[in-house]
Structure formats: structure tokens, C-alpha cells
Coordinates of C-alpha atoms and ligand atoms in Angstrom, one line a residue:
M1 CA -40.5 22.6 90.5
P2 CA -42.9 22.6 93.5
A3 CA -43.0 19.5 95.7
I4 CA -46.4 18.3 94.3
V5 CA -44.8 17.8 90.9
S6 CA -41.4 16.6 92.1
G7 CA -42.0 13.2 90.6
S8 CA -42.4 14.7 87.2
R9 CA -39.7 14.2 84.6
V10 CA -38.8 17.1 82.2
H11 CA -36.7 16.8 79.1
S12 CA -35.6 20.1 77.5
P13 CA -34.3 19.7 73.9
S14 CA -32.3 22.6 72.6
T15 CA -33.4 22.4 68.9
A16 CA -36.6 21.7 67.1
A17 CA -35.1 18.7 65.3
E18 CA -34.0 17.2 68.6
A19 CA -37.5 17.7 70.1
L20 CA -39.1 15.8 67.1
A21 CA -36.6 13.0 67.2
F22 CA -37.2 12.6 71.0
L23 CA -40.9 12.4 70.5
A24 CA -40.5 9.9 67.7
E25 CA -38.2 7.7 69.8
H26 CA -40.4 7.9 72.9
A27 CA -44.0 7.9 71.3
G28 CA -46.3 5.9 73.5
E29 CA -44.3 6.6 76.7
G30 CA -46.6 9.4 77.8
W31 CA -44.4 12.4 77.1
R32 CA -46.4 15.6 76.7
P33 CA -45.4 19.0 75.4
L34 CA -44.8 21.8 77.9
A35 CA -44.9 25.3 76.4
G36 CA -45.8 28.3 78.5
G37 CA -47.1 25.9 81.2
T38 CA -50.1 28.1 82.2
D39 CA -52.6 25.3 81.6
V40 CA -50.2 22.5 82.6
M41 CA -49.3 24.0 85.9
M42 CA -52.9 24.7 86.8
G43 CA -53.6 21.1 86.1
L44 CA -50.7 19.9 88.3
Y45 CA -51.7 22.1 91.2
R46 CA -55.4 21.4 90.9
D47 CA -55.1 17.6 90.5
R48 CA -52.0 17.3 92.7
R49 CA -50.6 14.8 90.2
G50 CA -46.9 14.0 89.9
G51 CA -44.9 11.4 87.9
E52 CA -45.7 12.8 84.5
R53 CA -43.3 13.3 81.6
W54 CA -42.9 16.7 80.0
L55 CA -41.1 17.6 76.8
N56 CA -40.2 21.2 77.5
I57 CA -40.4 23.1 74.2
A58 CA -40.3 26.6 75.6
R59 CA -36.7 27.3 74.6
L60 CA -37.5 26.5 71.0
R61 CA -39.1 29.9 70.6
P62 CA -36.5 31.2 68.1
E63 CA -37.5 28.4 65.7
W64 CA -41.2 28.0 66.5
G65 CA -42.2 31.4 67.8
R66 CA -42.0 33.7 64.7
I67 CA -45.0 35.6 63.2
A68 CA -44.3 36.4 59.6
W69 CA -45.8 36.5 56.1
E70 CA -44.8 33.8 53.7
G71 CA -46.2 34.9 50.3
D72 CA -50.0 35.1 50.7
E73 CA -50.0 33.4 54.1
L74 CA -49.3 34.6 57.6
R75 CA -47.5 31.9 59.6
I76 CA -47.8 32.2 63.4
G77 CA -45.4 29.9 65.2
A78 CA -46.9 27.8 67.9
L79 CA -44.6 29.2 70.5
A80 CA -45.6 32.8 69.8
T81 CA -47.1 34.2 73.0
M82 CA -50.4 36.1 73.4
A83 CA -48.2 39.2 74.0
D84 CA -46.4 38.6 70.7
L85 CA -49.7 38.3 68.9
R86 CA -51.3 41.3 70.7
E87 CA -48.4 43.5 69.5
S88 CA -47.9 42.0 66.0
A89 CA -48.5 44.4 63.1
A90 CA -48.5 41.4 60.7
A91 CA -51.2 39.6 62.7
R92 CA -53.3 42.8 62.8
A93 CA -52.9 43.1 59.0
A94 CA -54.0 39.5 58.6
H95 CA -57.1 40.1 60.8
P96 CA -57.7 42.5 63.8
L97 CA -59.7 39.7 65.4
I98 CA -56.4 37.9 66.2
C99 CA -55.0 40.8 68.3
E100 CA -58.3 41.4 70.0
A101 CA -58.5 37.8 71.1
A102 CA -54.9 37.7 72.3
S103 CA -55.5 40.8 74.4
A104 CA -58.5 39.1 76.1
V105 CA -56.5 36.0 77.3
G106 CA -55.9 36.3 81.1
A107 CA -54.0 39.4 82.0
A108 CA -50.5 40.7 81.2
Q109 CA -48.6 38.1 83.1
I110 CA -50.5 35.2 81.4
Q111 CA -50.2 36.9 78.0
N112 CA -46.4 36.9 78.4
R113 CA -46.2 33.2 78.9
A114 CA -49.4 31.7 77.2
T115 CA -48.6 30.4 73.7
V116 CA -50.8 30.1 70.7
G117 CA -50.1 26.3 70.4
G118 CA -50.9 25.7 74.0
N119 CA -54.2 27.5 73.8
I120 CA -55.2 25.4 70.8
A121 CA -53.8 22.0 71.9
N122 CA -55.3 22.4 75.4
G123 CA -58.6 22.1 73.5
S124 CA -60.8 23.9 76.0
P125 CA -64.2 24.9 74.5
A126 CA -63.6 28.2 76.3
G127 CA -60.2 28.9 74.8
D128 CA -60.4 32.5 73.6
T129 CA -58.4 32.3 70.4
L130 CA -60.1 29.2 69.1
P131 CA -63.2 30.9 67.5
V132 CA -60.8 33.3 65.8
W133 CA -58.9 30.5 64.0
L134 CA -62.3 29.1 62.9
A135 CA -63.5 32.6 61.7
V136 CA -60.4 33.4 59.6
D137 CA -60.2 29.9 57.9
A138 CA -56.9 29.1 59.6
E139 CA -54.9 25.8 59.0
I140 CA -53.0 24.1 61.8
E141 CA -49.6 22.7 60.9
L142 CA -48.5 19.5 62.7
T143 CA -44.9 18.3 62.5
S144 CA -43.1 15.1 63.3
T145 CA -40.0 13.3 62.0
R146 CA -42.4 12.0 59.2
G147 CA -42.8 15.6 57.9
A148 CA -45.4 18.3 58.2
R149 CA -49.1 18.2 57.5
R150 CA -51.8 20.8 57.5
V151 CA -55.3 20.4 58.9
A152 CA -58.1 23.0 58.5
F153 CA -58.9 24.3 62.0
E154 CA -62.4 23.3 61.4
R155 CA -61.4 19.6 61.3
F156 CA -58.7 19.9 64.0
M157 CA -60.8 19.3 67.1
T158 CA -62.6 16.0 67.0
G159 CA -64.4 16.2 70.4
Y160 CA -64.2 17.6 73.9
R161 CA -60.5 18.3 74.4
Q162 CA -59.7 15.8 71.6
S163 CA -57.8 16.6 68.4
V164 CA -56.1 14.9 65.4
I165 CA -52.6 15.4 66.9
A166 CA -50.7 12.1 66.8
A167 CA -48.4 11.0 69.7
D168 CA -45.2 11.9 67.7
E169 CA -46.5 15.2 66.5
L170 CA -46.2 18.8 67.7
L171 CA -48.4 21.7 66.7
T172 CA -45.9 24.0 65.1
S173 CA -47.8 26.8 63.3
V174 CA -51.1 28.4 62.6
V175 CA -51.4 29.5 59.0
I176 CA -53.8 32.3 57.9
P177 CA -54.7 33.2 54.3
R178 CA -54.1 36.9 53.3
P179 CA -57.5 38.7 53.5
L180 CA -59.3 39.7 50.3
S181 CA -59.1 43.4 49.5
G182 CA -62.3 45.2 50.4
E183 CA -64.4 46.3 53.4
H184 CA -64.8 43.9 56.3
W185 CA -66.8 44.0 59.5
Y186 CA -65.8 42.1 62.6
L187 CA -66.6 41.5 66.3
F188 CA -64.6 39.7 69.0
R189 CA -66.6 39.5 72.3
K190 CA -65.8 37.6 75.4
V191 CA -68.6 37.4 78.0
A192 CA -67.1 36.4 81.3
P193 CA -67.7 37.2 85.0
R194 CA -65.2 40.0 84.8
A195 CA -63.0 41.9 82.3
A196 CA -59.7 40.2 83.0
Q197 CA -58.7 36.7 84.2
G198 CA -62.2 35.4 83.6
I199 CA -63.2 32.2 81.8
S200 CA -65.6 32.8 78.9
K201 CA -69.3 31.9 79.4
V202 CA -69.6 32.7 75.7
V203 CA -67.0 33.9 73.2
V204 CA -67.6 34.9 69.6
A205 CA -65.3 35.8 66.7
A206 CA -67.5 37.1 63.9
T207 CA -66.5 38.5 60.5
G208 CA -67.8 39.2 57.1
S209 CA -67.0 41.2 54.0
I210 CA -69.2 44.1 53.0
E211 CA -70.0 44.6 49.3
A212 CA -70.7 48.3 49.1
R213 CA -72.4 50.0 46.2
G214 CA -70.0 52.4 44.6
S215 CA -66.8 53.6 46.2
L216 CA -66.8 54.8 49.8
R217 CA -64.8 57.7 51.3
E218 CA -61.8 56.7 53.5
D219 CA -63.8 57.5 56.6
E220 CA -67.2 56.2 55.5
S221 CA -68.6 53.2 57.2
P222 CA -69.5 50.4 54.8
A223 CA -72.7 49.6 56.8
T224 CA -74.9 50.4 53.8
G225 CA -73.6 47.4 51.7
V226 CA -74.6 43.7 51.8
W227 CA -73.0 40.8 53.6
R228 CA -70.7 38.3 51.9
G229 CA -69.0 35.3 53.5
V230 CA -70.1 35.8 57.1
R231 CA -68.5 33.7 59.7
L232 CA -70.0 33.4 63.2
A233 CA -67.6 31.2 65.3
W234 CA -68.4 30.4 68.9
G235 CA -66.6 29.2 72.0
S236 CA -68.3 27.8 75.2
M237 CA -71.4 27.0 73.1
G238 CA -70.7 23.2 72.8
P239 CA -68.0 20.6 73.4
V240 CA -65.9 22.2 70.6
T241 CA -65.6 25.6 68.9
K242 CA -68.4 25.8 66.3
R243 CA -69.7 27.9 63.5
A244 CA -73.3 28.8 63.2
Y245 CA -73.8 27.8 59.5
A246 CA -77.5 28.4 59.2
A247 CA -77.3 31.9 60.5
E248 CA -74.3 32.6 58.4
R249 CA -76.1 31.5 55.2
S250 CA -79.1 33.6 56.0
A251 CA -77.0 36.7 55.8
E252 CA -75.4 36.1 52.4
G253 CA -76.2 39.0 50.0
R254 CA -78.5 40.8 52.5
K255 CA -78.2 44.3 53.9
L256 CA -77.0 44.9 57.4
A257 CA -80.4 45.3 59.0
L258 CA -82.2 44.5 62.3
E259 CA -84.7 42.3 60.4
L260 CA -81.8 40.1 59.2
G261 CA -80.2 40.1 62.7
I262 CA -83.4 38.9 64.3
E263 CA -84.0 36.2 61.7
A264 CA -80.4 34.9 61.9
A265 CA -80.4 34.9 65.7
A266 CA -83.4 32.5 65.7
M267 CA -81.4 30.0 63.6
L268 CA -78.5 29.6 66.1
E269 CA -80.1 26.5 67.6
T270 CA -79.6 24.7 64.3
D271 CA -75.9 24.5 65.0
L272 CA -75.2 25.3 68.6
R273 CA -76.0 23.2 71.7
P274 CA -74.7 24.9 74.8
I275 CA -74.9 23.1 78.2
D276 CA -75.6 24.1 81.8
D277 CA -72.3 23.9 83.8
A278 CA -70.5 25.6 86.7
R279 CA -69.9 28.7 84.7
S280 CA -73.3 29.4 83.2
T281 CA -76.6 28.0 81.9
A282 CA -77.5 26.9 78.4
A283 CA -80.4 29.4 78.4
Y284 CA -78.1 32.4 79.3
R285 CA -75.5 31.3 76.8
M286 CA -78.1 31.1 74.0
A287 CA -79.7 34.4 75.0
V288 CA -76.3 36.2 74.8
A289 CA -75.4 34.5 71.5
R290 CA -78.7 35.6 70.0
N291 CA -78.2 39.2 71.1
L292 CA -74.6 39.3 69.8
T293 CA -75.7 37.8 66.4
R294 CA -78.6 40.2 66.1
E295 CA -76.5 43.3 66.8
F296 CA -73.5 42.2 64.7
L297 CA -75.6 41.4 61.5
S298 CA -77.5 44.6 62.0
G299 CA -74.2 46.6 61.9
N300 CA -74.8 47.9 65.4
L301 CA -72.0 46.1 67.1
G302 CA -68.5 45.5 65.8
R303 CA -65.9 47.4 63.8
W304 CA -64.9 47.7 60.2
W305 CA -61.6 47.7 58.5
R306 CA -60.4 48.0 54.9
V307 CA -57.8 45.9 53.2
Ligands
LIG1 C1 -54.7 32.8 85.6 C2 -55.0 32.2 84.2 C3 -55.9 32.9 83.4 C4 -56.2 32.4 82.1 N1 -57.0 33.1 81.3 C5 -57.3 32.6 80.1 C6 -58.2 33.3 79.2 O1 -58.7 34.4 79.5 N2 -58.5 32.8 78.0 C7 -58.0 31.6 77.6 O2 -58.2 31.1 76.5 N3 -57.1 30.9 78.4 C8 -56.8 31.3 79.6 N4 -55.9 30.7 80.4 C9 -55.4 29.4 79.9 C10 -54.0 29.4 79.3 O3 -53.3 30.5 79.7 C11 -54.0 29.4 77.8 O4 -54.8 28.2 77.3 C12 -52.6 29.3 77.2 O5 -52.7 29.8 75.8 C13 -52.0 27.9 77.2 O6 -50.7 28.0 76.6 P1 -49.4 27.5 77.3 O7 -48.2 27.8 76.4 O8 -49.3 28.0 78.7 O9 -49.7 25.9 77.3 P2 -49.2 24.8 78.3 O10 -49.8 24.9 79.6 O11 -47.7 24.6 78.2 O12 -49.9 23.5 77.5 C14 -51.3 23.4 77.4 C15 -51.6 22.0 76.7 O13 -51.2 22.1 75.4 C16 -50.2 21.1 75.1 N5 -49.3 21.8 74.2 C17 -48.7 23.0 74.4 N6 -48.0 23.3 73.3 C18 -48.1 22.4 72.4 C19 -47.6 22.2 71.0 N7 -46.8 23.1 70.4 N8 -48.0 21.0 70.4 C20 -48.8 20.1 71.0 N9 -49.3 20.2 72.2 C21 -49.0 21.4 72.9 C22 -49.6 20.7 76.4 O14 -49.2 19.4 76.4 C23 -50.9 20.8 77.3 O15 -51.7 19.7 77.2 C24 -55.6 31.1 81.7 C25 -54.7 30.5 82.5 C26 -54.4 31.0 83.8 C27 -53.5 30.2 84.7

């Protein structure tokens, strides 16, 4: 540990059960989880704090780092890293958005350490995987010695960097439902000052099913169909990751077309309230979001996949 954090205390349990028992026994004493440490260490260096208490869960990866199907759900362990997600065939099958977002976090060194649980629990409105969990209807599993509970990602964040995690709980999994069979369109786009190691000014995870008329050839784009179940999930467009419900609703049952894209883009302000801050302005953010919405719903931007 560097000198600036020499006053910190670190406890490193060797099993998941031990970690939960420790948290239960010491709840209220300020112990905080330490996973990949990529956000925690930045905080320690920037704020030059010491004297904190860290529950080091990094070595519990064998128990809490697996990515695997369980029936009709994909369970992503909280200690899976962005590199694990990026390379996971199971995650790609659940939704390609997951792998695209993981590939956009930092650069290779960060992806090797940064965990899924850390990205979510850190609660930054600019966290790049967060819009994806919203777009794919993920549930977050929280575990303590009292048992495990699931919370829809949509209800997980309660405000700026605030969530429903209790002091004796750890975020242990992200659970994704198996996608419905059919044609789907999706877009992950991070708009940042540069391609790697940039913090998002705007980040979007968008997806929707396409109901095509008749059966399509293997190589045929489904862009001639109509939208069903569109999700437009945004990061850095408010204090928490948010969906643009009004724009989503406007697309239901309509063809992928420029007219729809323009109409939906004009509705973003119903749900999104970006701010001016050190990284960007509210006006720039809204202009970018409108352009991405227009092009996605027109079928001009994004990719399609078949299940
Ligand atoms: C150079 C650099 C570039 C970066 N680039 C990006 C980027 O492009 N996009 C992006 O989104 N992020 C980026 N980050 C931020 C960071 O890498 C991610 O947020 C990462 O996923 C955090 O995971 P971690 O395991 O390192 O978390 P940690 O730093 O260990 O923890 C982060 C927070 O989450 C809490 N926590 C961790 N695990 C759990 C758990 N299982 N249960 C409950 N609480 C938990 C910790 O107590 C802490 O408050 C970058 C960071 C650096 C240093």
C-alpha cells in the first residue's frame, strides 16, 4: 500500500461465507468492499485519505466471478472482470451489448482488474455498463447472512451514487433473462473525449426487437420490420442511469424510419435532464442524445442479431 493510504485497514477473507459473516458482525463500523480497486484507488490518491476500512473480496473470484447460464437466466458474478465479460460467449449470447460495453471500459489494463460489481456499486452516472443493465432488464442480486434478494436494476440506484445496498450486503450477481427468439437491433455508443481511457459525456445502450413481415434470409437485415419493446438507456444524462420512456413508447409498432427517429428524439426531454459539468454541457449532451436516437430508430445506426 502506498504511504498515503498506510493508515487504511484491509481484511481479506478467504471464502464468501467468511466475507458475509465479517460484514454482518462489523456492520456500522465503516468497512467497505474492495474488488478490483480501480475506483477505490483513484479515490484514495485523489482525496489523499487514509484510515479507511476495506473488506478485500478480490480473492473470492472463484465463488463470485463466474459467468454461466442457469436455466433461462445468465448469472454474471460480481467479481467477473470487464475482460471476462468482453470474452464471454455466454454474455454475447445473452446480449452483444454486454460485451461491447465491457470493451469500452478504460483500456486493457483496467479491463483486467475492473469488476462488474465495482462498476455498478460505484454508482457513477458515467459508468459504462450501467445503461446496458437497464436496457436488458437485468436484476441485481444482493447477499448477506440474512440471505439473497433480487432488485430490478431500474430500482437499484436511488440517487446520485446512492443505491439500495444495505451495510451488511454485497452485490454478488447480475442476472439477465434469456433473450426472446427473433430479430433484434442494438447500439452501444460511448461519446467521450477520446476512444480509450475517456469518461463518457454521453453513453447509450439501445435495443429493440424487430417484427419482420414474413421470414428473412439468414443474411437479410430486418430493417424493413416494425419496432417492439424498444429500450433507450442513458448514462451521463442525469444523476442516475435512465430510460427515455416517452421516446421508447413512440416507437412501438412503427417502422424503422427517419420520421419516427425525429419525432422520438424530440421527446427525450420528457425523461432526461442532463447538466453542465466539467466534462460537457447539458446542450451538447442533449444534442448528441437526439442524434443517436434519431439514427438508431431510423435503422441507420446500430447492428442486428438473431436469436
Ligand atoms: C484509468 C481508469 C479508466 C477508467 N475508465 C472507465 C471507463 O471507461 N468506464 C467506466 O465505466 N469506468 C471506468 N473506470 C472506473 C472503474 O474502472 C470501473 O468503475 C470499475 O468497474 C470498478 O470496479 P472495481 O472492481 O475496480 O471496483 P472497486 O474500485 O474495487 O470498487 C468501487 C466501488 O464499489 C464498491 N464495491 C466493489 N465491489 C462491490 C461489491 N461486490 N458489492 C458492493 N460494493 C462493491 C466499493 O466499495 C467501491 O465503493 C476507470 C478507472 C480508471 C482508474
